[in-house]
Amino acid sequence: MECPANTSSLLETRHLKKYFKVKGGLLHAVDDVNIAIPHNRTLGVVGESGCGKSTLGRTIIRLLDATDGQVLFNGEDILKYGRRKMKAMRRKMQIIFQDPYSSINPRMSVAEIIAEFMIVHNTCSSRTAAFQRAAELMDTVGLARRYANVYPHELDGGRRQRIGIARALSLDPQFIVCDEPVSALDVSIQAQILNLLMDIQEDRGLTYMFITHDLSVVKHISDEIIVMYLGQCVEQAASDELFENPMHPYTKALLSAIPEPDISMRTKEIKIIKGEITSPINPQPGCRFAARCEYAMDICREQTPPLLSPWDLRQEIEKPGGKHFVACHLYTGNGHSE
Ligand code: SF4
């Protein structure tokens, strides 16, 4: 039986899968991922390169076709939408790329790039109105109007990312996938762009999925975080809870590797993840982290651990930090608990 849609969420995925046919079989890039993002909140998605986080974002907004599962937007499964309905939906869902330069026409000026979607989607009364709106969006993202007629290659990375943000805002979306939006920027510029994204979220009531490999960045912006490993969600918790009480061995290793800016505070042990990464092509049952996990047990190589709340399993009341889910046999009662 299908569960009713969670009305408090703007966006949900149910058993979402994205497989790619490759030589040797099926690459399970996104494998049975369930998330829910409430209105006006940010879900951080973290993991190493190749864990499927960008594929998840692109499948949700249908830049890629899902293999199976559901994507519910305001309770409606948009994977069932035809082309016309999806075109209207695209206005509500946008994406900001790591390198906006790769997704824009370098022969267009800044104003033309920002106005383009409004002209294509016919959301303004005229071209002049679209360019006027583009100028206002430049103000919103802190890009001086004198850059309206310059070309993106004449600008630095931070200003180029501001163009990407203005373009994403041009159709008044409700939901934005931010796909590594600050990863290519200098640290000082990263902070400016993160603060800009948070200010815009507050002003416009936006909902974000914030994808990054950088845990120190995700903590700053996220309300909740999921940790992905080889296409699956292995841990999910409120941002503070995840940082204070990481449970999955992979999350612990990721957190231990965050650089500590204050030398006097550099006391924590960095957990080095050793071992070969399991192939995501035709994966066998079992924990996909087992080949690299220092706590791996026999059951880990035989049964895929379900994503469960250890607090529910222990029949304790909900932790003050909020719900916390982890997919690891250390907490399923099948193995020894740490
Ligand atoms: Fe390690 Fe087993 Fe937990 Fe996987 S399920 S993370 S192998 S202890």
Tab-separated table of C-alpha atoms and ligand atoms in Angstrom:
chain	number	residue	atom	x	y	z
A	1	MET	CA	0.000	0.000	0.000
A	2	GLU	CA	1.283	3.462	-0.886
A	3	CYS	CA	1.820	5.903	1.984
A	4	PRO	CA	-0.057	9.194	1.788
A	5	ALA	CA	2.040	12.203	0.779
A	6	ASN	CA	3.638	14.120	3.623
A	7	THR	CA	1.898	17.490	3.300
A	8	SER	CA	4.508	19.302	5.392
A	9	SER	CA	7.163	18.553	2.750
A	10	LEU	CA	7.628	20.521	-0.426
A	11	LEU	CA	9.617	17.690	-1.928
A	12	GLU	CA	9.860	13.984	-1.243
A	13	THR	CA	11.439	11.043	-2.966
A	14	ARG	CA	10.178	7.513	-2.475
A	15	HIS	CA	12.437	4.588	-3.346
A	16	LEU	CA	14.040	6.720	-6.029
A	17	LYS	CA	16.452	4.855	-8.290
A	18	LYS	CA	18.658	5.900	-11.150
A	19	TYR	CA	20.642	3.168	-12.869
A	20	PHE	CA	22.884	3.599	-15.886
A	21	LYS	CA	23.552	0.837	-18.393
A	22	VAL	CA	27.317	0.431	-18.600
A	23	LYS	CA	29.678	-2.214	-19.884
A	24	GLY	CA	29.288	-5.108	-17.472
A	25	GLY	CA	25.797	-4.341	-16.187
A	26	LEU	CA	23.853	-1.645	-14.374
A	27	LEU	CA	25.547	1.109	-12.421
A	28	HIS	CA	23.391	1.871	-9.384
A	29	ALA	CA	24.059	5.614	-9.132
A	30	VAL	CA	21.013	6.300	-6.934
A	31	ASP	CA	19.596	3.277	-5.184
A	32	ASP	CA	16.375	3.472	-3.221
A	33	VAL	CA	16.727	6.957	-1.770
A	34	ASN	CA	13.933	8.376	0.406
A	35	ILE	CA	14.108	12.000	1.455
A	36	ALA	CA	11.661	14.687	2.530
A	37	ILE	CA	12.422	18.406	2.510
A	38	PRO	CA	9.986	20.686	4.357
A	39	HIS	CA	9.070	24.072	2.894
A	40	ASN	CA	11.675	26.783	3.406
A	41	ARG	CA	14.318	24.325	4.653
A	42	THR	CA	17.664	23.102	3.358
A	43	LEU	CA	18.639	19.482	3.032
A	44	GLY	CA	22.403	19.004	2.746
A	45	VAL	CA	23.572	16.004	0.725
A	46	VAL	CA	27.184	14.967	1.314
A	47	GLY	CA	29.506	12.223	0.190
A	48	GLU	CA	32.609	11.553	-1.879
A	49	SER	CA	32.789	12.073	-5.627
A	50	GLY	CA	30.850	9.315	-7.347
A	51	CYS	CA	28.467	8.662	-4.425
A	52	GLY	CA	25.471	9.676	-6.533
A	53	LYS	CA	24.626	13.003	-4.884
A	54	SER	CA	24.632	15.063	-8.106
A	55	THR	CA	22.745	12.310	-9.946
A	56	LEU	CA	20.143	12.401	-7.164
A	57	GLY	CA	19.659	16.167	-7.604
A	58	ARG	CA	19.431	15.936	-11.377
A	59	THR	CA	17.002	13.004	-11.235
A	60	ILE	CA	14.749	14.887	-8.827
A	61	ILE	CA	14.385	17.842	-11.182
A	62	ARG	CA	14.162	15.481	-14.164
A	63	LEU	CA	17.326	16.503	-15.946
A	64	LEU	CA	17.818	12.718	-15.839
A	65	ASP	CA	15.043	10.143	-16.194
A	66	ALA	CA	14.513	8.099	-13.036
A	67	THR	CA	14.713	4.313	-13.306
A	68	ASP	CA	12.079	3.772	-10.633
A	69	GLY	CA	10.440	5.417	-7.621
A	70	GLN	CA	8.556	8.644	-7.045
A	71	VAL	CA	9.372	12.336	-6.768
A	72	LEU	CA	6.560	14.137	-4.971
A	73	PHE	CA	6.410	17.916	-5.324
A	74	ASN	CA	3.671	19.384	-3.144
A	75	GLY	CA	2.314	15.839	-2.941
A	76	GLU	CA	2.168	15.168	-6.721
A	77	ASP	CA	4.374	12.623	-8.416
A	78	ILE	CA	6.116	14.691	-11.095
A	79	LEU	CA	7.689	11.603	-12.674
A	80	LYS	CA	4.221	10.964	-14.131
A	81	TYR	CA	4.019	14.401	-15.740
A	82	GLY	CA	3.961	14.710	-19.523
A	83	ARG	CA	6.079	17.248	-21.392
A	84	ARG	CA	3.673	20.176	-21.167
A	85	LYS	CA	3.005	19.773	-17.458
A	86	MET	CA	6.708	19.296	-16.799
A	87	LYS	CA	7.556	22.484	-18.688
A	88	ALA	CA	5.317	24.421	-16.280
A	89	MET	CA	6.839	22.547	-13.325
A	90	ARG	CA	10.377	23.461	-14.437
A	91	ARG	CA	9.651	27.046	-13.454
A	92	LYS	CA	9.262	25.891	-9.863
A	93	MET	CA	12.448	23.774	-9.772
A	94	GLN	CA	15.840	25.167	-10.698
A	95	ILE	CA	19.469	24.195	-10.357
A	96	ILE	CA	22.668	26.118	-9.598
A	97	PHE	CA	25.735	24.347	-10.978
A	98	GLN	CA	29.272	24.218	-9.611
A	99	ASP	CA	30.578	25.870	-12.753
A	100	PRO	CA	27.879	28.131	-14.191
A	101	TYR	CA	30.181	28.781	-17.150
A	102	SER	CA	29.596	25.241	-18.407
A	103	SER	CA	25.825	25.747	-18.500
A	104	ILE	CA	25.638	29.156	-20.151
A	105	ASN	CA	26.202	30.423	-23.667
A	106	PRO	CA	29.538	32.295	-23.526
A	107	ARG	CA	28.424	34.482	-26.443
A	108	MET	CA	25.588	35.983	-24.397
A	109	SER	CA	26.029	38.991	-22.142
A	110	VAL	CA	25.215	38.817	-18.422
A	111	ALA	CA	21.812	40.487	-18.903
A	112	GLU	CA	20.943	38.193	-21.829
A	113	ILE	CA	21.819	35.096	-19.771
A	114	ILE	CA	19.638	36.186	-16.858
A	115	ALA	CA	16.741	37.246	-19.116
A	116	GLU	CA	16.865	34.104	-21.289
A	117	PHE	CA	14.576	31.839	-19.216
A	118	MET	CA	12.003	34.621	-18.771
A	119	ILE	CA	11.867	35.126	-22.533
A	120	VAL	CA	11.691	31.361	-23.284
A	121	HIS	CA	8.974	30.782	-20.669
A	122	ASN	CA	7.169	33.979	-21.629
A	123	THR	CA	6.886	35.154	-18.037
A	124	CYS	CA	7.304	38.874	-18.799
A	125	SER	CA	5.089	41.118	-20.919
A	126	SER	CA	7.941	41.992	-23.308
A	127	ARG	CA	11.693	41.605	-23.895
A	128	THR	CA	12.190	45.031	-22.363
A	129	ALA	CA	10.351	43.892	-19.229
A	130	ALA	CA	12.511	40.745	-19.091
A	131	PHE	CA	15.687	42.848	-19.228
A	132	GLN	CA	14.322	45.191	-16.565
A	133	ARG	CA	13.645	42.163	-14.360
A	134	ALA	CA	17.166	40.867	-15.123
A	135	ALA	CA	18.584	44.177	-13.851
A	136	GLU	CA	16.558	43.818	-10.635
A	137	LEU	CA	17.854	40.272	-10.198
A	138	MET	CA	21.408	41.575	-10.585
A	139	ASP	CA	20.660	43.875	-7.646
A	140	THR	CA	19.287	40.912	-5.660
A	141	VAL	CA	22.453	38.843	-6.103
A	142	GLY	CA	24.826	41.766	-5.583
A	143	LEU	CA	26.048	42.058	-9.166
A	144	ALA	CA	26.574	45.680	-10.194
A	145	ARG	CA	24.440	46.744	-13.151
A	146	ARG	CA	27.562	47.936	-14.997
A	147	TYR	CA	28.253	44.247	-15.732
A	148	ALA	CA	24.985	43.839	-17.670
A	149	ASN	CA	26.680	44.007	-21.065
A	150	VAL	CA	29.899	42.147	-20.297
A	151	TYR	CA	30.491	38.474	-21.108
A	152	PRO	CA	30.908	35.797	-18.440
A	153	HIS	CA	34.558	35.079	-19.330
A	154	GLU	CA	35.372	38.670	-18.300
A	155	LEU	CA	34.209	37.974	-14.725
A	156	ASP	CA	35.719	36.069	-11.796
A	157	GLY	CA	34.243	32.857	-10.381
A	158	GLY	CA	32.245	34.554	-7.622
A	159	ARG	CA	30.540	36.961	-10.030
A	160	ARG	CA	29.870	34.129	-12.482
A	161	GLN	CA	28.182	32.184	-9.712
A	162	ARG	CA	26.043	35.248	-8.953
A	163	ILE	CA	24.874	35.105	-12.593
A	164	GLY	CA	23.962	31.436	-12.070
A	165	ILE	CA	21.971	32.315	-8.966
A	166	ALA	CA	20.190	35.233	-10.677
A	167	ARG	CA	19.293	32.966	-13.588
A	168	ALA	CA	17.969	30.289	-11.235
A	169	LEU	CA	15.803	32.930	-9.512
A	170	SER	CA	14.481	34.396	-12.749
A	171	LEU	CA	11.404	32.156	-12.908
A	172	ASP	CA	10.523	32.572	-9.217
A	173	PRO	CA	11.154	28.934	-8.268
A	174	GLN	CA	10.114	27.272	-5.012
A	175	PHE	CA	12.885	24.690	-4.986
A	176	ILE	CA	16.551	24.927	-6.003
A	177	VAL	CA	19.130	22.180	-6.263
A	178	CYS	CA	22.464	23.800	-5.392
A	179	ASP	CA	25.003	21.387	-6.885
A	180	GLU	CA	28.411	22.144	-5.348
A	181	PRO	CA	27.793	25.891	-5.859
A	182	VAL	CA	30.854	27.054	-3.916
A	183	SER	CA	33.298	24.191	-4.455
A	184	ALA	CA	35.249	25.970	-7.185
A	185	LEU	CA	35.490	29.293	-5.320
A	186	ASP	CA	38.085	30.788	-2.981
A	187	VAL	CA	37.193	30.422	0.704
A	188	SER	CA	36.420	34.140	1.185
A	189	ILE	CA	34.093	34.104	-1.830
A	190	GLN	CA	32.501	30.853	-0.639
A	191	ALA	CA	31.279	32.587	2.517
A	192	GLN	CA	29.793	35.468	0.496
A	193	ILE	CA	27.891	33.101	-1.801
A	194	LEU	CA	26.640	30.955	1.096
A	195	ASN	CA	25.393	34.039	2.934
A	196	LEU	CA	23.743	35.273	-0.257
A	197	LEU	CA	21.956	31.936	-0.727
A	198	MET	CA	20.720	32.006	2.881
A	199	ASP	CA	19.513	35.615	2.614
A	200	ILE	CA	17.635	34.836	-0.592
A	201	GLN	CA	16.097	31.758	1.020
A	202	GLU	CA	14.802	33.835	3.904
A	203	ASP	CA	13.456	36.599	1.660
A	204	ARG	CA	11.721	34.285	-0.804
A	205	GLY	CA	10.835	31.262	1.334
A	206	LEU	CA	12.873	28.952	-0.899
A	207	THR	CA	13.605	25.291	-0.301
A	208	TYR	CA	17.103	24.027	-1.115
A	209	MET	CA	18.843	20.756	-1.699
A	210	PHE	CA	22.494	21.629	-1.098
A	211	ILE	CA	24.918	19.104	-2.578
A	212	THR	CA	28.558	19.159	-1.551
A	213	HIS	CA	31.543	16.990	-0.670
A	214	ASP	CA	32.598	19.616	1.898
A	215	LEU	CA	31.130	18.953	5.344
A	216	SER	CA	32.280	22.258	6.812
A	217	VAL	CA	30.238	24.062	4.143
A	218	VAL	CA	27.121	21.922	4.560
A	219	LYS	CA	26.922	22.487	8.309
A	220	HIS	CA	26.700	26.230	7.741
A	221	ILE	CA	23.663	26.110	5.492
A	222	SER	CA	21.694	22.896	6.189
A	223	ASP	CA	18.817	22.163	8.538
A	224	GLU	CA	19.145	18.453	7.922
A	225	ILE	CA	21.854	16.365	6.268
A	226	ILE	CA	21.961	13.038	4.493
A	227	VAL	CA	25.237	11.217	3.965
A	228	MET	CA	25.429	9.174	0.765
A	229	TYR	CA	27.715	6.276	-0.007
A	230	LEU	CA	27.667	4.497	-3.371
A	231	GLY	CA	24.147	5.548	-4.271
A	232	GLN	CA	22.547	4.978	-0.876
A	233	CYS	CA	21.726	7.134	2.103
A	234	VAL	CA	23.715	5.756	5.053
A	235	GLU	CA	22.898	8.392	7.666
A	236	GLN	CA	20.368	11.165	8.092
A	237	ALA	CA	19.922	13.634	10.931
A	238	ALA	CA	19.413	17.268	11.823
A	239	SER	CA	22.595	19.194	11.037
A	240	ASP	CA	23.704	19.815	14.648
A	241	GLU	CA	22.817	16.283	15.681
A	242	LEU	CA	24.885	14.769	12.858
A	243	PHE	CA	27.952	16.809	13.771
A	244	GLU	CA	27.630	16.171	17.501
A	245	ASN	CA	26.689	12.512	17.338
A	246	PRO	CA	27.770	10.862	14.065
A	247	MET	CA	26.954	7.142	14.089
A	248	HIS	CA	27.873	5.541	10.765
A	249	PRO	CA	31.589	4.666	10.505
A	250	TYR	CA	31.738	6.447	7.130
A	251	THR	CA	30.236	9.661	8.559
A	252	LYS	CA	32.684	9.528	11.458
A	253	ALA	CA	35.590	9.266	9.031
A	254	LEU	CA	34.296	12.169	6.940
A	255	LEU	CA	33.856	14.370	10.011
A	256	SER	CA	37.291	13.505	11.365
A	257	ALA	CA	38.837	14.815	8.145
A	258	ILE	CA	37.398	18.344	8.464
A	259	PRO	CA	40.378	20.688	8.939
A	260	GLU	CA	40.500	22.479	12.302
A	261	PRO	CA	41.510	26.121	11.691
A	262	ASP	CA	42.759	26.637	15.273
A	263	ILE	CA	46.089	24.771	15.661
A	264	SER	CA	45.625	24.468	19.437
A	265	MET	CA	42.357	22.588	18.841
A	266	ARG	CA	43.915	20.017	16.479
A	267	THR	CA	43.658	17.103	18.850
A	268	LYS	CA	41.191	14.835	17.081
A	269	GLU	CA	42.338	11.697	15.358
A	270	ILE	CA	41.815	11.651	11.599
A	271	LYS	CA	40.233	8.349	10.573
A	272	ILE	CA	41.830	7.235	7.314
A	273	ILE	CA	39.449	5.177	5.179
A	274	LYS	CA	41.426	2.280	3.767
A	275	GLY	CA	40.453	-0.415	1.300
A	276	GLU	CA	39.008	-0.602	-2.182
A	277	ILE	CA	35.712	1.071	-3.032
A	278	THR	CA	33.084	-1.560	-3.868
A	279	SER	CA	31.917	-1.448	-7.478
A	280	PRO	CA	28.517	0.231	-7.911
A	281	ILE	CA	27.932	-1.991	-10.976
A	282	ASN	CA	25.517	-4.838	-10.139
A	283	PRO	CA	26.170	-4.451	-6.381
A	284	GLN	CA	25.616	-7.549	-4.257
A	285	PRO	CA	23.547	-7.565	-1.043
A	286	GLY	CA	25.427	-6.361	1.993
A	287	CYS	CA	26.792	-3.059	3.239
A	288	ARG	CA	28.549	-1.225	0.414
A	289	PHE	CA	31.026	0.236	2.875
A	290	ALA	CA	32.076	-3.189	4.219
A	291	ALA	CA	35.316	-3.404	2.222
A	292	ARG	CA	36.535	-0.177	3.874
A	293	CYS	CA	34.980	-0.498	7.334
A	294	GLU	CA	37.120	-1.382	10.350
A	295	TYR	CA	34.030	-2.747	12.165
A	296	ALA	CA	32.797	-5.034	9.339
A	297	MET	CA	31.221	-8.304	10.515
A	298	ASP	CA	30.019	-11.361	8.589
A	299	ILE	CA	26.473	-10.059	8.473
A	300	CYS	CA	27.692	-6.823	6.847
A	301	ARG	CA	28.793	-8.786	3.769
A	302	GLU	CA	25.515	-10.722	3.579
A	303	GLN	CA	22.663	-8.343	4.408
A	304	THR	CA	22.122	-4.736	3.382
A	305	PRO	CA	21.558	-2.758	6.607
A	306	PRO	CA	18.235	-0.894	6.552
A	307	LEU	CA	18.113	2.838	7.269
A	308	LEU	CA	16.608	2.853	10.752
A	309	SER	CA	16.400	5.087	13.733
A	310	PRO	CA	18.496	3.469	16.460
A	311	TRP	CA	16.433	5.330	19.040
A	312	ASP	CA	13.266	3.628	17.810
A	313	LEU	CA	15.027	0.261	17.879
A	314	ARG	CA	16.095	0.794	21.452
A	315	GLN	CA	12.569	1.962	22.247
A	316	GLU	CA	13.886	5.145	23.734
A	317	ILE	CA	12.075	8.413	23.380
A	318	GLU	CA	13.128	10.616	20.520
A	319	LYS	CA	16.497	12.266	21.088
A	320	PRO	CA	16.387	15.976	21.860
A	321	GLY	CA	18.477	16.558	18.718
A	322	GLY	CA	15.652	15.226	16.574
A	323	LYS	CA	15.278	12.092	14.507
A	324	HIS	CA	18.446	10.317	13.521
A	325	PHE	CA	18.634	7.437	11.046
A	326	VAL	CA	21.558	5.203	10.253
A	327	ALA	CA	22.089	2.188	7.983
A	328	CYS	CA	24.606	0.066	9.873
A	329	HIS	CA	24.499	-3.366	11.492
A	330	LEU	CA	26.270	-1.980	14.547
A	331	TYR	CA	22.883	-0.568	15.523
A	332	THR	CA	20.418	-3.159	14.208
A	333	GLY	CA	20.937	-5.588	17.060
A	334	ASN	CA	22.823	-7.925	14.684
A	335	GLY	CA	26.263	-6.741	15.656
A	336	HIS	CA	28.030	-5.295	18.651
A	337	SER	CA	27.174	-1.683	19.362
A	338	GLU	CA	29.988	0.806	19.812
B	1	SF4	FE1	30.655	-1.191	8.863
B	1	SF4	FE2	28.977	-3.242	8.936
B	1	SF4	FE3	28.152	-0.840	9.643
B	1	SF4	FE4	28.673	-1.388	7.099
B	1	SF4	S1	27.055	-2.288	8.345
B	1	SF4	S2	29.272	0.420	8.209
B	1	SF4	S3	30.415	-2.752	7.308
B	1	SF4	S4	29.697	-2.077	10.666
